[in-house]
Amino acid sequence: MILVTGGAGFIGSNFVIDWLRENGEPVVNLDKLTYAGNPENLAGLREDARHIFIRGDINDAAQVDALLRRHTPRAIVHFAAESHVDRSIHGPAEFIRTNINGTFILLEAARAYWSSLTGEAKAAFRFLHVSTDEVYGSLDADEPAFAETHPYQPNSPYSASKAASDHLVRAYHHTYGLPTLTTNCSNNYGPYQFPEKLIPLVILNAIAGKPLPIYGDGLNVRDWLYVGDHCAAIRAVLERGAPGEVYNIGGGAEMSNLAVVKTLCGLLDRLHPASPVAPHEQLITFVKDRPGHDRRYAMNAAKLERALGWRPQESFDSGIEKTVRWYLGHRDWIERVASGAYRDWIAQHYAD
């Protein structure tokens, strides 16, 4: 059995679903169910005895300790995090609480639990920490992609909180010997992503005939990774990664935000011609850039490919079409996720 934190969020729920399909090993899924943690993501597992869902907070040390004692997992896969840059700019305190303090409490619980193990169980235990490319800062257009040795230069409260959690994980390996693994991934997209992020936001707005907001000039570049490929990479790292190592995960698909939005518009012109406004590019609207907006991210995943044999299976073209088709086929999911709180957030953030 493995313990997954944040397994009702976007990447976490995809990981849990894929894990049970590909591996079959039972999962204890601990999630606080904040605005982005959606139990409907896991609706298909309600009758699956291999999935044990527990609503809880990684900051609750007593609950985490009890879960580890009761279920004796062979590994912890730590997704639980506040992850939206814009929200971190407006309210950084929750990012400090969850991403730094929560990771510390989880590490302390894992260390105590691991220390209680003996023999083969102790040798096999792993703590896998899922992080982000944003800890490395921003790249100029002609700079090489981030490697695992790139210095940390976080530029937002979100990325700073994730950088701090990365450093804690590293310290617990080097100080206490805890067998940790860290992955830093590029921008994910795919099913179940909360529609505050660029791709689901554009799909949701476009089919409703609403403006498609793009920060600044739209030329900020990201490396895009299909969430299913990310989940496969995490499985490979958990199975074969060396304790104490860091592995970058990238999709090899650098694109500007403007190019991504135009691609989505073209797909929706073809797949959803009944939208109120078509062609959808008419809806593109440039808005004031956010503070400290990093210009470019790119990930060098050569270490992961060389050491563990992982490569992304989806190109951006294939992955983005799968994603658009999923959202068009799950309008009920979108409507339930787009609650009053979500609409209030969008109204506040894009008020200008």
PDB file of N, CA and C in Angstrom, residues 1-2 4 6-8 12-13 15-17 19-20 24-31 38-39 41-54 71:
ATOM      1  N   MET A   1       0.848  -1.199   0.000  1.00  0.00           N
ATOM      2  CA  MET A   1       0.000   0.000   0.000  1.00  0.00           C
ATOM      3  C   MET A   1       0.877   1.241   0.000  1.00  0.00           C
ATOM      4  N   ILE A   2       0.404   2.301  -0.701  1.00  0.00           N
ATOM      5  CA  ILE A   2       1.091   3.582  -0.663  1.00  0.00           C
ATOM      6  C   ILE A   2       0.140   4.641  -0.122  1.00  0.00           C
ATOM      7  N   VAL A   4      -0.905   8.568  -0.563  1.00  0.00           N
ATOM      8  CA  VAL A   4      -0.845   9.719  -1.463  1.00  0.00           C
ATOM      9  C   VAL A   4      -1.469  10.901  -0.752  1.00  0.00           C
ATOM     10  N   GLY A   6      -2.948  14.800  -1.174  1.00  0.00           N
ATOM     11  CA  GLY A   6      -3.448  15.648  -2.255  1.00  0.00           C
ATOM     12  C   GLY A   6      -3.972  14.864  -3.437  1.00  0.00           C
ATOM     13  N   GLY A   7      -4.486  13.679  -3.180  1.00  0.00           N
ATOM     14  CA  GLY A   7      -4.905  12.798  -4.258  1.00  0.00           C
ATOM     15  C   GLY A   7      -6.291  13.068  -4.817  1.00  0.00           C
ATOM     16  N   ALA A   8      -6.915  14.191  -4.411  1.00  0.00           N
ATOM     17  CA  ALA A   8      -8.174  14.597  -5.032  1.00  0.00           C
ATOM     18  C   ALA A   8      -7.991  15.835  -5.892  1.00  0.00           C
ATOM     19  N   GLY A  12      -2.846  14.823  -8.564  1.00  0.00           N
ATOM     20  CA  GLY A  12      -2.985  13.719  -7.622  1.00  0.00           C
ATOM     21  C   GLY A  12      -4.075  12.738  -8.007  1.00  0.00           C
ATOM     22  N   SER A  13      -5.232  13.237  -8.436  1.00  0.00           N
ATOM     23  CA  SER A  13      -6.318  12.321  -8.805  1.00  0.00           C
ATOM     24  C   SER A  13      -5.972  11.548 -10.067  1.00  0.00           C
ATOM     25  N   PHE A  15      -2.987  10.689 -10.883  1.00  0.00           N
ATOM     26  CA  PHE A  15      -2.012   9.694 -10.445  1.00  0.00           C
ATOM     27  C   PHE A  15      -2.698   8.499  -9.794  1.00  0.00           C
ATOM     28  N   VAL A  16      -3.648   8.759  -8.890  1.00  0.00           N
ATOM     29  CA  VAL A  16      -4.336   7.673  -8.198  1.00  0.00           C
ATOM     30  C   VAL A  16      -5.082   6.774  -9.189  1.00  0.00           C
ATOM     31  N   ILE A  17      -5.800   7.396 -10.118  1.00  0.00           N
ATOM     32  CA  ILE A  17      -6.545   6.623 -11.121  1.00  0.00           C
ATOM     33  C   ILE A  17      -5.593   5.778 -11.967  1.00  0.00           C
ATOM     34  N   TRP A  19      -2.519   4.886 -11.212  1.00  0.00           N
ATOM     35  CA  TRP A  19      -1.820   3.912 -10.366  1.00  0.00           C
ATOM     36  C   TRP A  19      -2.639   2.637 -10.186  1.00  0.00           C
ATOM     37  N   LEU A  20      -3.906   2.801  -9.891  1.00  0.00           N
ATOM     38  CA  LEU A  20      -4.754   1.626  -9.682  1.00  0.00           C
ATOM     39  C   LEU A  20      -4.966   0.854 -10.976  1.00  0.00           C
ATOM     40  N   GLY A  24      -2.223  -1.454  -9.555  1.00  0.00           N
ATOM     41  CA  GLY A  24      -3.176  -2.254  -8.785  1.00  0.00           C
ATOM     42  C   GLY A  24      -2.943  -2.252  -7.291  1.00  0.00           C
ATOM     43  N   GLU A  25      -1.860  -1.677  -6.825  1.00  0.00           N
ATOM     44  CA  GLU A  25      -1.560  -1.659  -5.394  1.00  0.00           C
ATOM     45  C   GLU A  25      -2.490  -0.684  -4.682  1.00  0.00           C
ATOM     46  N   PRO A  26      -3.027  -1.052  -3.512  1.00  0.00           N
ATOM     47  CA  PRO A  26      -3.955  -0.162  -2.810  1.00  0.00           C
ATOM     48  C   PRO A  26      -3.358   1.197  -2.467  1.00  0.00           C
ATOM     49  N   VAL A  27      -4.241   2.201  -2.381  1.00  0.00           N
ATOM     50  CA  VAL A  27      -3.851   3.585  -2.114  1.00  0.00           C
ATOM     51  C   VAL A  27      -4.673   4.124  -0.949  1.00  0.00           C
ATOM     52  N   VAL A  28      -3.995   4.717   0.017  1.00  0.00           N
ATOM     53  CA  VAL A  28      -4.641   5.554   1.020  1.00  0.00           C
ATOM     54  C   VAL A  28      -4.476   6.988   0.543  1.00  0.00           C
ATOM     55  N   ASN A  29      -5.589   7.670   0.354  1.00  0.00           N
ATOM     56  CA  ASN A  29      -5.599   8.988  -0.278  1.00  0.00           C
ATOM     57  C   ASN A  29      -6.027  10.032   0.746  1.00  0.00           C
ATOM     58  N   LEU A  30      -5.075  10.879   1.170  1.00  0.00           N
ATOM     59  CA  LEU A  30      -5.344  11.918   2.168  1.00  0.00           C
ATOM     60  C   LEU A  30      -5.450  13.269   1.471  1.00  0.00           C
ATOM     61  N   ASP A  31      -6.607  13.920   1.571  1.00  0.00           N
ATOM     62  CA  ASP A  31      -6.805  15.209   0.914  1.00  0.00           C
ATOM     63  C   ASP A  31      -7.689  16.094   1.785  1.00  0.00           C
ATOM     64  N   ASN A  38     -11.205  17.898  -5.474  1.00  0.00           N
ATOM     65  CA  ASN A  38     -12.570  17.588  -5.878  1.00  0.00           C
ATOM     66  C   ASN A  38     -12.812  16.082  -5.796  1.00  0.00           C
ATOM     67  N   PRO A  39     -13.646  15.613  -4.859  1.00  0.00           N
ATOM     68  CA  PRO A  39     -13.900  14.169  -4.762  1.00  0.00           C
ATOM     69  C   PRO A  39     -14.561  13.599  -6.012  1.00  0.00           C
ATOM     70  N   ASN A  41     -13.491  13.949  -8.901  1.00  0.00           N
ATOM     71  CA  ASN A  41     -12.411  13.421  -9.736  1.00  0.00           C
ATOM     72  C   ASN A  41     -12.231  11.924  -9.542  1.00  0.00           C
ATOM     73  N   LEU A  42     -12.612  11.447  -8.365  1.00  0.00           N
ATOM     74  CA  LEU A  42     -12.397  10.044  -7.989  1.00  0.00           C
ATOM     75  C   LEU A  42     -13.694   9.244  -7.976  1.00  0.00           C
ATOM     76  N   ALA A  43     -14.727   9.784  -8.626  1.00  0.00           N
ATOM     77  CA  ALA A  43     -16.039   9.129  -8.588  1.00  0.00           C
ATOM     78  C   ALA A  43     -15.986   7.702  -9.104  1.00  0.00           C
ATOM     79  N   GLY A  44     -15.137   7.446 -10.078  1.00  0.00           N
ATOM     80  CA  GLY A  44     -15.038   6.106 -10.637  1.00  0.00           C
ATOM     81  C   GLY A  44     -14.426   5.082  -9.701  1.00  0.00           C
ATOM     82  N   LEU A  45     -13.905   5.538  -8.550  1.00  0.00           N
ATOM     83  CA  LEU A  45     -13.255   4.629  -7.599  1.00  0.00           C
ATOM     84  C   LEU A  45     -14.101   4.381  -6.350  1.00  0.00           C
ATOM     85  N   ARG A  46     -15.336   4.875  -6.346  1.00  0.00           N
ATOM     86  CA  ARG A  46     -16.150   4.788  -5.128  1.00  0.00           C
ATOM     87  C   ARG A  46     -16.394   3.356  -4.673  1.00  0.00           C
ATOM     88  N   GLU A  47     -16.473   2.439  -5.620  1.00  0.00           N
ATOM     89  CA  GLU A  47     -16.714   1.040  -5.262  1.00  0.00           C
ATOM     90  C   GLU A  47     -15.439   0.203  -5.293  1.00  0.00           C
ATOM     91  N   ASP A  48     -14.303   0.858  -5.422  1.00  0.00           N
ATOM     92  CA  ASP A  48     -13.026   0.155  -5.527  1.00  0.00           C
ATOM     93  C   ASP A  48     -12.406   0.013  -4.137  1.00  0.00           C
ATOM     94  N   ALA A  49     -12.337  -1.184  -3.634  1.00  0.00           N
ATOM     95  CA  ALA A  49     -11.819  -1.426  -2.287  1.00  0.00           C
ATOM     96  C   ALA A  49     -10.343  -1.098  -2.162  1.00  0.00           C
ATOM     97  N   ARG A  50      -9.659  -0.965  -3.295  1.00  0.00           N
ATOM     98  CA  ARG A  50      -8.232  -0.640  -3.246  1.00  0.00           C
ATOM     99  C   ARG A  50      -7.978   0.829  -2.946  1.00  0.00           C
ATOM    100  N   HIS A  51      -9.029   1.644  -2.984  1.00  0.00           N
ATOM    101  CA  HIS A  51      -8.881   3.083  -2.762  1.00  0.00           C
ATOM    102  C   HIS A  51      -9.547   3.472  -1.451  1.00  0.00           C
ATOM    103  N   ILE A  52      -8.746   3.956  -0.502  1.00  0.00           N
ATOM    104  CA  ILE A  52      -9.254   4.399   0.795  1.00  0.00           C
ATOM    105  C   ILE A  52      -9.083   5.907   0.861  1.00  0.00           C
ATOM    106  N   PHE A  53     -10.211   6.638   0.805  1.00  0.00           N
ATOM    107  CA  PHE A  53     -10.126   8.093   0.835  1.00  0.00           C
ATOM    108  C   PHE A  53     -10.348   8.603   2.258  1.00  0.00           C
ATOM    109  N   ILE A  54      -9.483   9.518   2.686  1.00  0.00           N
ATOM    110  CA  ILE A  54      -9.585  10.104   4.023  1.00  0.00           C
ATOM    111  C   ILE A  54      -9.457  11.616   3.880  1.00  0.00           C
ATOM    112  N   HIS A  71      -2.010   2.029   8.480  1.00  0.00           N
ATOM    113  CA  HIS A  71      -1.975   1.465   7.129  1.00  0.00           C
ATOM    114  C   HIS A  71      -0.586   0.991   6.693  1.00  0.00           C
TER     115      HIS A  71
END
